[in-house]
CSV table of C-alpha atoms and ligand atoms in Angstrom, one decimal:
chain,number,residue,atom,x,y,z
A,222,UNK,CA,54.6,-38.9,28.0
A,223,UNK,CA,57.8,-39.2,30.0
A,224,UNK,CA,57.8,-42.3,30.8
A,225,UNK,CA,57.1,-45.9,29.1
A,226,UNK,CA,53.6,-46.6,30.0
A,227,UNK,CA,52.8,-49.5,31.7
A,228,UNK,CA,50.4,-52.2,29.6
A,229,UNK,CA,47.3,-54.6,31.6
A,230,UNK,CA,45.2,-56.6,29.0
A,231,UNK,CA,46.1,-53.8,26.6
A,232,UNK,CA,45.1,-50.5,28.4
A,233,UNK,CA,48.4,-48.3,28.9
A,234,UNK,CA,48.8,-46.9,32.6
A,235,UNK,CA,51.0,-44.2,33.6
A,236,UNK,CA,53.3,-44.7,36.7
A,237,UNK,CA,52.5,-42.1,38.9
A,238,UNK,CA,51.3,-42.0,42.3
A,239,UNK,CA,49.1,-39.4,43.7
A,240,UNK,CA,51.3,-36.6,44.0
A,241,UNK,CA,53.0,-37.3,40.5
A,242,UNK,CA,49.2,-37.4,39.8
A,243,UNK,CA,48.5,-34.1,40.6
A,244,UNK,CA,51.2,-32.5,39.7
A,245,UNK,CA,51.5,-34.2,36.5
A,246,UNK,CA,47.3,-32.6,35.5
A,247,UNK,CA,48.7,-29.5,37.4
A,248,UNK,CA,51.3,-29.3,34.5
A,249,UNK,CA,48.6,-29.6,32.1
A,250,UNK,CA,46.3,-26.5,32.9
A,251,UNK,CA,48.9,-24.6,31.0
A,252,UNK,CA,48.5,-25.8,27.9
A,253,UNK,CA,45.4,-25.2,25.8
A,254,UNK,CA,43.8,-28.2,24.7
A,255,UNK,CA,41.4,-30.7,27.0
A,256,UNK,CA,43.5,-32.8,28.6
A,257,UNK,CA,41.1,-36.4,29.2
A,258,UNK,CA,42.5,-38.2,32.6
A,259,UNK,CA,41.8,-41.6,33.0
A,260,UNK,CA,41.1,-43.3,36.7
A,261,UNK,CA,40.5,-47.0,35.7
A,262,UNK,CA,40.4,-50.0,37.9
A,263,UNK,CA,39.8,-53.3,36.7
A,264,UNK,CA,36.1,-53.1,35.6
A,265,UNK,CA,37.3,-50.3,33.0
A,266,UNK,CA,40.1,-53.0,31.4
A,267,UNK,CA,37.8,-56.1,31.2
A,268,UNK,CA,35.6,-53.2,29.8
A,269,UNK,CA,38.3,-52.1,27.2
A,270,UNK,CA,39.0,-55.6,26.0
A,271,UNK,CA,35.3,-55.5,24.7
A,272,UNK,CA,34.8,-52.1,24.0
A,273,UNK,CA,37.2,-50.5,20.9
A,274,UNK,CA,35.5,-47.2,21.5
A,275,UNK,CA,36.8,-47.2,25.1
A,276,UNK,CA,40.1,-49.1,24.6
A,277,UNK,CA,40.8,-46.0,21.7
A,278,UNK,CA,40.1,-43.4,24.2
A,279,UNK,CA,42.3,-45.2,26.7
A,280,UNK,CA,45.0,-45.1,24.6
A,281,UNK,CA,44.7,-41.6,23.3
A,282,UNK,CA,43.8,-40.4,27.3
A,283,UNK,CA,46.7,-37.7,28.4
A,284,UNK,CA,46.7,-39.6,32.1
A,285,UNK,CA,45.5,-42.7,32.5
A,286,UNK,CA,46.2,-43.7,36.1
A,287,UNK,CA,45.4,-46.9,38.7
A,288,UNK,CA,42.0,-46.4,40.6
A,289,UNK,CA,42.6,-49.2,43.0
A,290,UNK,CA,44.4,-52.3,43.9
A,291,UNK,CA,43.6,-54.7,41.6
A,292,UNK,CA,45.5,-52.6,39.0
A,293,UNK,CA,48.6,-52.2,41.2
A,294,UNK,CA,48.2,-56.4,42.1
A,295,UNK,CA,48.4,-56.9,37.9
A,296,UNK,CA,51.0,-54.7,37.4
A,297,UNK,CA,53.3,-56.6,39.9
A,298,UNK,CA,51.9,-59.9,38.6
A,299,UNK,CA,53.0,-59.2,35.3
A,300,UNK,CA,56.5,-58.2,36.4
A,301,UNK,CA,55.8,-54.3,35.7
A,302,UNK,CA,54.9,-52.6,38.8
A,303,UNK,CA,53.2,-49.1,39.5
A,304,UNK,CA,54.3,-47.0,42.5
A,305,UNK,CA,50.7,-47.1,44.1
A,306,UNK,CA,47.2,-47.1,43.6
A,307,UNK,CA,45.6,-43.3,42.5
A,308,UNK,CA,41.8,-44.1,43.5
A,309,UNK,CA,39.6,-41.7,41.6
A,310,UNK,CA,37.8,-40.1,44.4
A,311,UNK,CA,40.9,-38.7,46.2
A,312,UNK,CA,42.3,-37.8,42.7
A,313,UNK,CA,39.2,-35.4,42.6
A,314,UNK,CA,39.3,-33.9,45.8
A,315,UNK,CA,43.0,-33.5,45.7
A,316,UNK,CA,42.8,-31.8,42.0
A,317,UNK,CA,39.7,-29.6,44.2
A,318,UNK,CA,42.1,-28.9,46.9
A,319,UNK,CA,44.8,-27.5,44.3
A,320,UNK,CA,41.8,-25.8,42.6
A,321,UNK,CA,41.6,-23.8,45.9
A,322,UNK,CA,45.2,-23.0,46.2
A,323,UNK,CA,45.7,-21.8,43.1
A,324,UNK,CA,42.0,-19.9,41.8
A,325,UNK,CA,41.5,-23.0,39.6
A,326,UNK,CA,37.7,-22.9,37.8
A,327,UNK,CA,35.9,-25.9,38.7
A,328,UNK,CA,32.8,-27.7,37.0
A,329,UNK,CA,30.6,-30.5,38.6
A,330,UNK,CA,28.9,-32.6,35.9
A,331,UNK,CA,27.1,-35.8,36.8
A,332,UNK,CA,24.8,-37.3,39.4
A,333,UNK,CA,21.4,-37.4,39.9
A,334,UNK,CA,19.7,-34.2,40.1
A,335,UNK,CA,20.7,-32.1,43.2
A,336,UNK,CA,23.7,-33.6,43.5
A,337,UNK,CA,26.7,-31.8,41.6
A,338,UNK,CA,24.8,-28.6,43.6
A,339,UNK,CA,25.3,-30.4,46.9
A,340,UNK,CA,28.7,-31.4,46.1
A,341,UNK,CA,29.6,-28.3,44.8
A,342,UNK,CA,28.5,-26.7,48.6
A,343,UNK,CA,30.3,-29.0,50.2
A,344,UNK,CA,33.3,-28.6,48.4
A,345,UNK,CA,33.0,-24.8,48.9
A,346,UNK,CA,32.8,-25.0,52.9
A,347,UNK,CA,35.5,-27.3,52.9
A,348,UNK,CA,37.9,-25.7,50.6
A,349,UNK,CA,37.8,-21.9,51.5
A,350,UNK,CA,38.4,-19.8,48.0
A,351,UNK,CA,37.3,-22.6,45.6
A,352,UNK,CA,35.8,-21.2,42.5
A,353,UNK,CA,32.9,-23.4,41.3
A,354,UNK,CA,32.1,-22.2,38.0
A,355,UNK,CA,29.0,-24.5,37.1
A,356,UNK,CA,27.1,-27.8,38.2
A,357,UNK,CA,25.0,-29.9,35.8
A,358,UNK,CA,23.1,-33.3,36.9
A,359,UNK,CA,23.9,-36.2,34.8
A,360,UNK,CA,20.7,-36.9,33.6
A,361,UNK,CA,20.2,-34.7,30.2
A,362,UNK,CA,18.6,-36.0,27.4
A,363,UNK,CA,20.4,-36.3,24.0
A,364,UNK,CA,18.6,-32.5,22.7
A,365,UNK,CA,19.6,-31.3,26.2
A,366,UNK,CA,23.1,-32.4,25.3
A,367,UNK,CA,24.8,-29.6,23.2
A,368,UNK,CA,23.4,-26.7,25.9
A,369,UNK,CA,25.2,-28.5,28.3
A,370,UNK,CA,28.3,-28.6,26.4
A,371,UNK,CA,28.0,-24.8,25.5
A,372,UNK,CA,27.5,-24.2,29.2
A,373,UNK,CA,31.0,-26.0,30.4
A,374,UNK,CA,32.3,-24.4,27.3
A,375,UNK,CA,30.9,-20.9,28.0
A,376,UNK,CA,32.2,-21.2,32.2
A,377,UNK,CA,35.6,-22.4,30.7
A,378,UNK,CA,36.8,-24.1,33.9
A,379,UNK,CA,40.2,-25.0,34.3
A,380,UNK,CA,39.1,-28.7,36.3
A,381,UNK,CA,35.9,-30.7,34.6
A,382,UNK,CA,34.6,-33.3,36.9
A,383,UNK,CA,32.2,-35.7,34.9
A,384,UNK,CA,30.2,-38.4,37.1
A,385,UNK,CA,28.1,-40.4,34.4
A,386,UNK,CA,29.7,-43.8,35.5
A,387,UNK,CA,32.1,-45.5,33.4
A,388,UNK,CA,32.5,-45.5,30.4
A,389,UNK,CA,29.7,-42.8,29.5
A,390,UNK,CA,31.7,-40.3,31.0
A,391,UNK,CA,34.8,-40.9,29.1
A,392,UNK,CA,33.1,-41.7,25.8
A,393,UNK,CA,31.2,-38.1,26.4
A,394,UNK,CA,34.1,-36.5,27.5
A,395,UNK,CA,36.3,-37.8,24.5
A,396,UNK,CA,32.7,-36.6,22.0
A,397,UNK,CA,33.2,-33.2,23.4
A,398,UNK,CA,36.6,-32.8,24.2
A,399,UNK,CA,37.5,-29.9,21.2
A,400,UNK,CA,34.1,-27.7,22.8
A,401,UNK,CA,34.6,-27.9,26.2
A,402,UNK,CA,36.6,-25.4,26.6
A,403,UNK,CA,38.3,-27.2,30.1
A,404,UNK,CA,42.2,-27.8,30.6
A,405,UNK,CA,41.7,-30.9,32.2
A,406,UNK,CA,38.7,-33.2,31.8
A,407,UNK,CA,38.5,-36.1,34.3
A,408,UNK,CA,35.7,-38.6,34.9
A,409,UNK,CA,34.9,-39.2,38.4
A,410,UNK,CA,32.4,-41.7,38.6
A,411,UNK,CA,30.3,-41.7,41.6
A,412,UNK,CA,33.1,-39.3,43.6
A,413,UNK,CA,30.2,-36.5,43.2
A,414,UNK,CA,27.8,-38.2,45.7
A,415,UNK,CA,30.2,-39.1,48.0
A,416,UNK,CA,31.5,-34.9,47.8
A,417,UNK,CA,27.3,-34.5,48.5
A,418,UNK,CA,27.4,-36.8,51.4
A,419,UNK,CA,25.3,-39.0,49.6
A,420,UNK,CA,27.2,-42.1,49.5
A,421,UNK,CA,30.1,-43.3,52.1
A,422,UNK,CA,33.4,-44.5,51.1
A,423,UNK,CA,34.8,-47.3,52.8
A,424,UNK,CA,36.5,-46.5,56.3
A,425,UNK,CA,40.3,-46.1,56.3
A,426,UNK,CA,41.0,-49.7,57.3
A,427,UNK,CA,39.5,-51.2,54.4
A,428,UNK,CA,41.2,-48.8,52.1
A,429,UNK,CA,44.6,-49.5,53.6
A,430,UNK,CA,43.8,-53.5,53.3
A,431,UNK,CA,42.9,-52.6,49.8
A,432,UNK,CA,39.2,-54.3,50.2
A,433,UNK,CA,37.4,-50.8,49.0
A,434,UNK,CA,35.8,-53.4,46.1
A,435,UNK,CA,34.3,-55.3,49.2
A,436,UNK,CA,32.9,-52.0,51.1
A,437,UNK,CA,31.4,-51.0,47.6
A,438,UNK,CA,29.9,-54.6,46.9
A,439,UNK,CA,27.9,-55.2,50.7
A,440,UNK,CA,26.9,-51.2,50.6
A,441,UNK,CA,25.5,-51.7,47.0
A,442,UNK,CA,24.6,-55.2,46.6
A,443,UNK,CA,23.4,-54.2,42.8
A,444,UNK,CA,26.8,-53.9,41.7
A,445,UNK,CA,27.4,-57.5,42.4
A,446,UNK,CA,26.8,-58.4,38.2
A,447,UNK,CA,29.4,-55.5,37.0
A,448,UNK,CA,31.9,-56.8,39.6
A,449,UNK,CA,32.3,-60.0,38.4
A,450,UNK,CA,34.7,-58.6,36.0
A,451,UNK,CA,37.0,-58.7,39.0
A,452,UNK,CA,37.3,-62.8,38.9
A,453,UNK,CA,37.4,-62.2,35.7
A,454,UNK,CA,40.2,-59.9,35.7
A,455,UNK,CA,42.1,-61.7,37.9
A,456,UNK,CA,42.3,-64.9,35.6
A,457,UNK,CA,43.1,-63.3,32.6
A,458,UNK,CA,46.1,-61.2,34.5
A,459,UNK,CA,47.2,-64.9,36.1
A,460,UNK,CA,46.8,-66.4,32.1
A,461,UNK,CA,48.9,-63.4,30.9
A,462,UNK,CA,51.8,-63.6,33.4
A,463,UNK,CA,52.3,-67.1,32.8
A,464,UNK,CA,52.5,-67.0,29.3
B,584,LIG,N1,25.0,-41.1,36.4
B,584,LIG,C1,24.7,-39.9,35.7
B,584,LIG,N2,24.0,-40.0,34.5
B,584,LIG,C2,23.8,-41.2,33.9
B,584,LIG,C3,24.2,-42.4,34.6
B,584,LIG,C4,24.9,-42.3,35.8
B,584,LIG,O1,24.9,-38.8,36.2
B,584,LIG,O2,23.2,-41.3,32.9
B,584,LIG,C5,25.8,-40.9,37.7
B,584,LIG,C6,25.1,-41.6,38.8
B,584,LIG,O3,24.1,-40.8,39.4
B,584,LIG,C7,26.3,-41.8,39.7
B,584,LIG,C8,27.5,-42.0,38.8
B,584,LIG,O4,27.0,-41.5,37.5
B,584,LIG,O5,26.5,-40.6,40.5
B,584,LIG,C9,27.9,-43.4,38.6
B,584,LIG,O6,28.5,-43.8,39.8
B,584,LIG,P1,29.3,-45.2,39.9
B,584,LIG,O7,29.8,-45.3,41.3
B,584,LIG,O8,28.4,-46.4,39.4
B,584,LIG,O9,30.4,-45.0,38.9
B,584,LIG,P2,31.3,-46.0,38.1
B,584,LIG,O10,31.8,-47.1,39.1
B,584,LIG,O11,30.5,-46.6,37.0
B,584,LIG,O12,32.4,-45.2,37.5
């Protein structure tokens, strides 16, 4: 890395914004190994500070960058700001947009079944020339497993897109990394039903006034337990900065 990474409750975040973003895992597809990028908000740290499986792969992660506010709000609070927030979903579709440009391989990997298909035909439409080179739903068993890992390996795309939630997705990207036979591995969370149409993001507004957490909570009230790592969050960031 460049630069000194930044350090919330432990978990190291680059400084990039977007465009450093992309151009950073753009700089990446040139080398040959898997390259794991991170997008992790504040539900991934509180995460982290239980799980040592995760808070390894954190720190080992090529690109770990801040999917949302409340990471940018820490940073600050602890006297170590980040340019800007790098929410995972447009991270995706920008890496898809390059994929586009540039004759990128792309594989979808995650959602329920039908999805990564549906995402992968909307993508197409909307990015003229984008190469898809497989899809996979997210719900394999644990026989199923090394097929689909011979399948990525065997399409060698340049971009993996996993959506198993966090942190399956980066624990079974980090498992695999050495056979997947991608540049750039990056777990996307739920992006792949929002690419299907499936789910809505939060309109613009919200975004802007960084309450996407708020959108995400009334559209899917059954997140409400997992988001209490926010308060959470919050406390332990004030705790920190004042000691
Ligand atoms: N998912 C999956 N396999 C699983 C568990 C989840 O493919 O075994 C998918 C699920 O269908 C959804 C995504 O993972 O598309 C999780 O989305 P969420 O917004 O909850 O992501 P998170 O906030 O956990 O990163």
């Amino acid at each position: 890395m460049d630069e000194a990474r930044i350090k919330i409750l432990g978990v190291p975040f680059d400084p990039l914004g977007m465009e450093e973003a992309v151009e950073r895992i753009a700089s990446f597809m040139a080398v040959d190994q898997c390259h794991l990028v991170v997008t992790a908000n504040p539900e991934t740290v509180m995460k982290a500070g239980e799980d040592r499986e995760l808070m390894a792969i954190l720190q080992e992660a090529q690109l770990v960058v801040a999917d949302g506010i409340g990471i940018v709000w820490a940073a600050r609070c602890l006297g170590t700001p980040l340019p800007g927030r790098v929410p995972g979903v447009e991270l995706a579709e920008a890496l898809v947009a390059l994929a586009a440009q540039r004759g990128y391989r792309v594989y979808l990997l995650g959602g329920a079944p039908g999805v990564a298909a549906e995402a992968a035909r909307c993508l197409e439409r909307k990015y003229p020339g984008l190469v898809i080179a497989g899809v996979q739903h997210g719900y394999f068993s644990r026989e199923e497993e090394e097929g689909v890992v011979a399948a990525v390996a065997a399409a060698r795309p340049h971009l993996l897109l996993v959506g198993l939630g966090m942190p399956k997705q980066e624990k079974w990207i980090y498992r695999h990394r050495q056979r997947l036979g991608a540049a750039v591995a990056i777990g996307v969370g739920g992006s792949l039903d929002v690419f299907a149409g499936k789910v809505c993001r939060a309109p613009d507004w919200m975004c802007r006034r960084g309450l996407e957490w708020l959108y995400r909570l009334l559209s899917q009230p059954q997140r409400f337990f997992r988001m209490l790592a926010l308060p959470r969050f919050v406390l332990k960031v004030l705790a920190q900065g004042r000691s």
